[in-house]
Short mmCIF file of C-alpha atoms in Angstrom, two decimals:
data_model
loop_
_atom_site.label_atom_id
_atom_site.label_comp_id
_atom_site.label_asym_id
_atom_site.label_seq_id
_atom_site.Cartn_x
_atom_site.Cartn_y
_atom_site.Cartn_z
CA UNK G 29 -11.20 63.75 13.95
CA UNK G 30 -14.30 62.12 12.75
CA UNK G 31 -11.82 60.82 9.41
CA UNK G 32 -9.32 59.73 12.24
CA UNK G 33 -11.33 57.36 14.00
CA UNK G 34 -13.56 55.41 11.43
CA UNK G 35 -9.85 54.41 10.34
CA UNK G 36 -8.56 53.55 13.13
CA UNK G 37 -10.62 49.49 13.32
CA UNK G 38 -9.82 48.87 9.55
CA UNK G 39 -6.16 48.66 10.05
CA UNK G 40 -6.05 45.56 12.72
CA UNK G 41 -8.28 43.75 10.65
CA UNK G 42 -6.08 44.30 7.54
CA UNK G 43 -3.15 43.52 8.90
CA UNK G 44 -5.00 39.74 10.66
CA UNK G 45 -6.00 38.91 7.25
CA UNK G 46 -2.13 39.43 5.72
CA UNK G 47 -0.81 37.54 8.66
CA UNK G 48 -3.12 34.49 7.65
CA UNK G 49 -2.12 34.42 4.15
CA UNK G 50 1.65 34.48 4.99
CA UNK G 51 1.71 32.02 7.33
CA UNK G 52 3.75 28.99 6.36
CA UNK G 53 1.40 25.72 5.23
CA UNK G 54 3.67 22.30 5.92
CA UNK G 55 6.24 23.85 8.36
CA UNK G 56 7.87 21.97 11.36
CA UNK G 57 9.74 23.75 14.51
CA UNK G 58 12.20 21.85 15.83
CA UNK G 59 15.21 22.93 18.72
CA UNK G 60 17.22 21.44 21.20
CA UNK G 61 17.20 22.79 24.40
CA UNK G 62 18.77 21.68 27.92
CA UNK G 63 19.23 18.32 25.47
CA UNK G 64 15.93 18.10 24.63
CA UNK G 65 14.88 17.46 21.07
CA UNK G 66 11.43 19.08 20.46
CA UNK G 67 9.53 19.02 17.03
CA UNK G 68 6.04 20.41 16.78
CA UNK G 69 4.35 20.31 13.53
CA UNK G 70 1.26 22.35 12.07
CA UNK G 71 -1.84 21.41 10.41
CA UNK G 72 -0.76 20.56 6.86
CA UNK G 73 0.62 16.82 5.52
CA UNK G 74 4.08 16.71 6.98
CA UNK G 75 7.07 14.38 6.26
CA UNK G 76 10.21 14.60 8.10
CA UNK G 77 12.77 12.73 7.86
CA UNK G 78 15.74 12.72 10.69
CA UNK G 79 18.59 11.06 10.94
CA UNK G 80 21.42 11.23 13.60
CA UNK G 81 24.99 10.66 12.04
CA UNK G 82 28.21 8.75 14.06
CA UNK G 83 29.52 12.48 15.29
CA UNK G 84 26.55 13.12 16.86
CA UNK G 85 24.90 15.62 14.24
CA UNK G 86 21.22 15.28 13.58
CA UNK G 87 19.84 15.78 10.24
CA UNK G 88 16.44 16.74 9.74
CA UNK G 89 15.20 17.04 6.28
CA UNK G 90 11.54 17.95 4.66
CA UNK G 91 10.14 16.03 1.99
CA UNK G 92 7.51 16.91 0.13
CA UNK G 93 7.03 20.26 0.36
CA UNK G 94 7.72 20.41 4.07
CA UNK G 95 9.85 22.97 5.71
CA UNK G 96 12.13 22.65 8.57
CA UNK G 97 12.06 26.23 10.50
CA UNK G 98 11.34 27.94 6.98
CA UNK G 99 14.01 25.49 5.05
CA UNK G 100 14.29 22.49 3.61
CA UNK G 101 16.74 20.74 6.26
CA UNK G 102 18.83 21.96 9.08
CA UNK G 103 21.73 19.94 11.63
CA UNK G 104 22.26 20.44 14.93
CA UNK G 105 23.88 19.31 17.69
CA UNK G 106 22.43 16.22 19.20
CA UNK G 107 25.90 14.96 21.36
CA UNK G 108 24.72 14.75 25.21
CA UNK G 109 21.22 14.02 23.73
CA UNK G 110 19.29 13.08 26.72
CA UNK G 111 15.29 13.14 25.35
CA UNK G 112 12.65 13.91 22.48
CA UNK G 113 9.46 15.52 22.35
CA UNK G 114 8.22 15.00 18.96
CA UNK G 115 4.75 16.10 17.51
CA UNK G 116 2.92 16.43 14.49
CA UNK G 117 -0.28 17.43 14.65
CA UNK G 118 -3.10 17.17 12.16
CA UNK G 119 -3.06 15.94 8.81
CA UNK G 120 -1.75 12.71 6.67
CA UNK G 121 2.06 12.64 8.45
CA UNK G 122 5.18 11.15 7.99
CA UNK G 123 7.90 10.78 10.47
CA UNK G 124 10.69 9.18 9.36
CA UNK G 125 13.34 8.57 12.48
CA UNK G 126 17.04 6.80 11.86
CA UNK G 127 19.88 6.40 14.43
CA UNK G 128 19.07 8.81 16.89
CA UNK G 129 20.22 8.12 20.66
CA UNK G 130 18.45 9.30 24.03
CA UNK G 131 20.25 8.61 27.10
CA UNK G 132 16.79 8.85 28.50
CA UNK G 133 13.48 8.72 26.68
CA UNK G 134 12.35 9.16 23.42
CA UNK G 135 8.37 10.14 22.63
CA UNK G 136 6.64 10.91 19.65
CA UNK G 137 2.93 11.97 19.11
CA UNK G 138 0.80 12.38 16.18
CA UNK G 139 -2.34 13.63 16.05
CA UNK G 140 -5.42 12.71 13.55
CA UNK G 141 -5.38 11.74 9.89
CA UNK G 142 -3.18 8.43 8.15
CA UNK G 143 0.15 8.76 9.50
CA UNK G 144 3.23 6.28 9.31
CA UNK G 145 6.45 6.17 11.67
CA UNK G 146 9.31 4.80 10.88
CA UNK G 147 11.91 3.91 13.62
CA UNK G 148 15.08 2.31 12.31
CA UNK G 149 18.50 2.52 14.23
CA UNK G 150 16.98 4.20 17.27
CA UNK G 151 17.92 4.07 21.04
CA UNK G 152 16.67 5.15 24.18
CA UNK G 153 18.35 5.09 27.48
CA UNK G 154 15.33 3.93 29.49
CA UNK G 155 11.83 4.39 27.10
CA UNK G 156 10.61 4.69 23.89
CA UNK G 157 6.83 5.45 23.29
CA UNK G 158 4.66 6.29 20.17
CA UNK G 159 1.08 7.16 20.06
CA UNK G 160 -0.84 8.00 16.91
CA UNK G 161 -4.72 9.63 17.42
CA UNK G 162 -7.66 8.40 14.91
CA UNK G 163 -7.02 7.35 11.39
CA UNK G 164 -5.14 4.53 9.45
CA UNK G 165 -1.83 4.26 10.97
CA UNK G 166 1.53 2.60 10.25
CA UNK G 167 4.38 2.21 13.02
CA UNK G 168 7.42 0.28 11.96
CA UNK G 169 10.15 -0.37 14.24
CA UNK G 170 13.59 -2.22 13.36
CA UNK G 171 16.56 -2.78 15.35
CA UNK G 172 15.38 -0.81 18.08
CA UNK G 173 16.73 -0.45 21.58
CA UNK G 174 15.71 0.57 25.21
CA UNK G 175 16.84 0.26 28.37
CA UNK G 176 13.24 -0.28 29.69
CA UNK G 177 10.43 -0.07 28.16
CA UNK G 178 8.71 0.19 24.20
CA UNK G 179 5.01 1.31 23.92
CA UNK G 180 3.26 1.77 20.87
CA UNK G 181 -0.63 2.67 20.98
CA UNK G 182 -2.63 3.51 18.45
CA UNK G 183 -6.51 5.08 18.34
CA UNK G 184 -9.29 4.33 16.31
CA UNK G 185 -9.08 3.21 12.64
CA UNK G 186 -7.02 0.49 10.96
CA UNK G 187 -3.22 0.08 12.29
CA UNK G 188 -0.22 -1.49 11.20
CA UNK G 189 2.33 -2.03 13.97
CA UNK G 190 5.26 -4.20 13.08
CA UNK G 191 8.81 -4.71 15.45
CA UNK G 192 11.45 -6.58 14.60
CA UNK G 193 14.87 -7.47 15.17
CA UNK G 194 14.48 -5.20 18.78
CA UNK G 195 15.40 -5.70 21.85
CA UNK G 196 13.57 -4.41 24.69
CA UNK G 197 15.42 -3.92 28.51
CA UNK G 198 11.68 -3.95 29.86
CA UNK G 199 8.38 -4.74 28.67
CA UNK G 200 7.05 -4.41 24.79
CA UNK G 201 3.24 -3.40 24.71
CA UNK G 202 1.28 -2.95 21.82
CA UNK G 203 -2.05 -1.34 22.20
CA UNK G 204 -4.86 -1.03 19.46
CA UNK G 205 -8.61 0.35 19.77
CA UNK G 206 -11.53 -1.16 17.80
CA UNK G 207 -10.94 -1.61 13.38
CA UNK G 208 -8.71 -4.22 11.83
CA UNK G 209 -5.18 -4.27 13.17
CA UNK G 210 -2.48 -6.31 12.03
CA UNK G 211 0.84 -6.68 14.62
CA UNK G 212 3.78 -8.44 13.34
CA UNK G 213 6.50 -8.74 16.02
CA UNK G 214 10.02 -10.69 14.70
CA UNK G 215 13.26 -11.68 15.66
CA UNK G 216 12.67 -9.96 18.86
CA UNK G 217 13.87 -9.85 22.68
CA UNK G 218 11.70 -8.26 25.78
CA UNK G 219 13.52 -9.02 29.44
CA UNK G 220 10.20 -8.44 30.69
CA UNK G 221 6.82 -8.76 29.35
CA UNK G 222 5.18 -8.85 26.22
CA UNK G 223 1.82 -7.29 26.27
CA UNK G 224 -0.50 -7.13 22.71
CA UNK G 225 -4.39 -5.89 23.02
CA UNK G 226 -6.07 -5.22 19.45
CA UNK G 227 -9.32 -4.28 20.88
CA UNK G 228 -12.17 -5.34 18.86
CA UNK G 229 -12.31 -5.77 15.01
CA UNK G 230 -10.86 -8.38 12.58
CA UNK G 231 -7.54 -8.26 13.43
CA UNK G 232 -4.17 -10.23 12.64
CA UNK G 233 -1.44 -10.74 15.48
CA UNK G 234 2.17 -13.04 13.93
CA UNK G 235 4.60 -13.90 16.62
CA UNK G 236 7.97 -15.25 15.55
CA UNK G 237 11.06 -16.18 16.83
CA UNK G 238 10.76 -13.95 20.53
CA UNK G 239 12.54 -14.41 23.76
CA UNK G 240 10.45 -13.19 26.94
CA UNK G 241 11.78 -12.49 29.73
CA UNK G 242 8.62 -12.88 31.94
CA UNK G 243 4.82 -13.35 30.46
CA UNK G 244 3.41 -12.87 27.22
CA UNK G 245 -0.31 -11.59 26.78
CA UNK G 246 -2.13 -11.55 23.74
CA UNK G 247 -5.67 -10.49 23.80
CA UNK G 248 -7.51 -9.59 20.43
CA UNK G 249 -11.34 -9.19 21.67
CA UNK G 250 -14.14 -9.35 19.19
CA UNK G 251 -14.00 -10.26 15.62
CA UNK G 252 -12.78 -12.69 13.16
CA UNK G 253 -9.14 -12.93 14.40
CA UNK G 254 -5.75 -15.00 13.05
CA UNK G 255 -2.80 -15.16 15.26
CA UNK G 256 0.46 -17.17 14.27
CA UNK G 257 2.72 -17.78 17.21
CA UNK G 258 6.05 -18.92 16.17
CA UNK G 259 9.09 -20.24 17.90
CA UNK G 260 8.22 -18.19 21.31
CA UNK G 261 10.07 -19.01 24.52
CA UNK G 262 8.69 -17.06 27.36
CA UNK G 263 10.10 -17.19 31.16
CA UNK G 264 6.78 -17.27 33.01
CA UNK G 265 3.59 -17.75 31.60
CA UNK G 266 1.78 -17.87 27.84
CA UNK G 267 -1.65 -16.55 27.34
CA UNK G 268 -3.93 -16.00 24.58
CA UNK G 269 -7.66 -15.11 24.70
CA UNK G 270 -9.07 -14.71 21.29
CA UNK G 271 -12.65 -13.19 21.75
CA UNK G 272 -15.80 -13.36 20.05
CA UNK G 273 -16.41 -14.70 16.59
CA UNK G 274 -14.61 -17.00 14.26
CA UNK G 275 -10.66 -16.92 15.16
CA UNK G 276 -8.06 -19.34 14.13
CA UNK G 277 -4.99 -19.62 16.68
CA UNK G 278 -2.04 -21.30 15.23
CA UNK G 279 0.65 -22.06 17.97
CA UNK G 280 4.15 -23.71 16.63
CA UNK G 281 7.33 -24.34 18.53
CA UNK G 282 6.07 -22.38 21.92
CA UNK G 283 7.84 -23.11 25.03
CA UNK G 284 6.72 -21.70 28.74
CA UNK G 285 8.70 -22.15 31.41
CA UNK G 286 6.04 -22.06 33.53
CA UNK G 287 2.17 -21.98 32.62
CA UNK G 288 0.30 -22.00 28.65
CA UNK G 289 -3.46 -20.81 28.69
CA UNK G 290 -5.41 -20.29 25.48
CA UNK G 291 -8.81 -18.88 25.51
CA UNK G 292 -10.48 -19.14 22.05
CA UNK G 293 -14.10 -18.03 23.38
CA UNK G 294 -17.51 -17.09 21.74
CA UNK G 295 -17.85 -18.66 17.19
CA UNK G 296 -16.59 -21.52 15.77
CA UNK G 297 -13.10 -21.27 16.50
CA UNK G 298 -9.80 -23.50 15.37
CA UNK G 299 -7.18 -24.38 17.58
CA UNK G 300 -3.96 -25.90 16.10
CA UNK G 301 -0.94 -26.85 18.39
CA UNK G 302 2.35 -27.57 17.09
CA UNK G 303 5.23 -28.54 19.66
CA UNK G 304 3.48 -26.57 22.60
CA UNK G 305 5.15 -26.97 25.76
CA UNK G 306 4.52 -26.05 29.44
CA UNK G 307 6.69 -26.75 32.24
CA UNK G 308 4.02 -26.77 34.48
CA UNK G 309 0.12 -26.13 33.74
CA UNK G 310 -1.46 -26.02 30.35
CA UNK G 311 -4.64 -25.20 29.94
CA UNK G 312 -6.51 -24.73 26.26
CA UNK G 313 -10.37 -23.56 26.24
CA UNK G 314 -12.81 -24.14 23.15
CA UNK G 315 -16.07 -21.89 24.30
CA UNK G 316 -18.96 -21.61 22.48
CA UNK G 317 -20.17 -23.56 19.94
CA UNK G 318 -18.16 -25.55 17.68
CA UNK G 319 -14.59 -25.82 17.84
CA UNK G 320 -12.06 -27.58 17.01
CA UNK G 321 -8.48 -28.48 18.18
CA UNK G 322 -5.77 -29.96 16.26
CA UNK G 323 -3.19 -31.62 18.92
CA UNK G 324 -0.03 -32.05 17.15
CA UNK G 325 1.95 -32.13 20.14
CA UNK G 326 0.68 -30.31 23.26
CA UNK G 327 2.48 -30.76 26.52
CA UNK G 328 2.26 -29.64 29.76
CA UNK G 329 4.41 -30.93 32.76
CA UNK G 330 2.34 -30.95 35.10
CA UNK G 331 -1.68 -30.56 33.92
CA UNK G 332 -2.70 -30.33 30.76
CA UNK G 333 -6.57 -29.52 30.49
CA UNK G 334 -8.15 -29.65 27.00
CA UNK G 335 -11.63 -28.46 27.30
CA UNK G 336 -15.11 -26.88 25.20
CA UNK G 337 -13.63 -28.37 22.18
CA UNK G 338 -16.16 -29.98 19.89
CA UNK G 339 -13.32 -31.93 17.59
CA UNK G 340 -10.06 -32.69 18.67
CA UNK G 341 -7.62 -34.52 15.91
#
């Protein structure tokens, strides 16, 4: 008896230790269930790539060493698709999304470490949202589609968000927290608003050739800042408010249909102004010390307020 019961707490403890060893390092889960597309990754460096084909079959493929429940790809049945839930957790990922439709939403998560999304092809019904955690982070978006709204927000560390050639049935926001960003948006529509926050940090925002449907906001916050804005038309009102430190706003070919502000604030900032028009108010603010502003054409229909500018050519 005595044998029978020193043996008896070895066992769980060897059979814990055999279950750690055999458990899978870089494998994904993914189903569909009452159409809902859910992907949950593990701890390890994860690329995935998935791509939806015309019949309605999605693809989802490993690379690198990453398994797709156990194997290296899988298909399924996306027809009727109505939503995602995709999520990799820790670890440098890569998520790799092309031509997949949601009637409804898509939304994909990843957790800490460098990761990069790629969204080309993709459609939802009413949203699309991505949020990345802490770490250096890429999300690239072309030809995109929603039916309301696209949010992208990124955490802490330095982020790369680029859109282009999208159009957006709502509003397009862009959020980043404080380290050098860099937010290209192209060759883009939003039939509402158009919302861009970089948070602190040296960051770089280029605007070009955008249609807005109501107001554009671009705030950047602290830090030696660039933004390029770029043949922009937007419905209601234009504003820019650059933050503290040395920034350098370059505006070319904007148009608002109603109101243009530009805040350049605290540093020795330079204002340049290229064909900038303003149906009704414009309003363009130097702040502290020395700035200057280079008037090459700046218009507004009504008011047009030039003011805590040191230099103005």
């Amino acid at each position: 008896m005595i044998r029978r019961t020193q043996s008896i707490p070895t066992t769980p403890a060897q059979v814990q230790l055999l279950e750690q060893r055999t458990m899978p390092a870089g494998n994904v889960t993914v189903s569909i269930s009452s159409e809902v597309l859910s992907m949950r990754g593990d701890e390890a460096d994860n690329s995935v790539v998935i791509n939806q084909l015309a019949n309605g079959t999605i693809e989802i493929k490993g690379l690198s060493g990453t398994r797709i429940n156990g194997k290296t790809s899988i298909k399924l049945n996306g027809a009727g698709l109505k939503s995602t839930d995709l999520r990799l957790f820790g670890g440098n990922d890569k998520l790799d999304i092309r031509n997949l439709k949601a009637s409804v939403d898509h939304n994909i998560e990843m957790d800490q470490g460098n990761d990069q999304v790629l969204l080309t092809g993709v459609s939802a019904g009413v949203n699309l949202t991505v949020k990345t955690d802490a770490g250096n982070d890429t999300v690239t978006a072309k030809n995109v589609r929603t039916g309301s709204d696209f949010n992208i927000e990124t955490e802490e560390g330095t982020s790369n968000v680029s859109v282009k050639g999208s159009t957006v049935g709502g509003s397009l926001t862009i959020l980043g927290k404080d380290a050098r960003d860099q937010v290209t948006v192209d060759t883009t529509r939003a039939d509402k608003d158009l919302k861009i926050n970089t948070g602190k940090g040296d960051d770089v925002v280029n605007l070009k050739t955008l249609e807005i449907g109501l107001t554009a906001t671009i705030t950047t916050d602290e830090g030696r800042d660039s933004i390029l804005v770029s043949r922009v038309t937007t419905d209601e009102d234009f504003n820019v408010e650059a933050g503290k430190d040395d920034d350098r706003i370059q505006l070319v070919n904007l148009t608002s249909k109603k109101n243009i502000k530009v805040v350049a604030d605290g540093g020795r900032d330079t204002v340049i102004g290229t064909k900038v028009r303003a149906q009704y108010d414009l309003e363009f603010l130097g702040g502290d010390e020395f700035d200057t502003l280079d008037d090459n054409g700046i218009v507004g229909g009504q008011k047009r307020d030039l003011k805590e500018f040191e230099r103005i050519t």
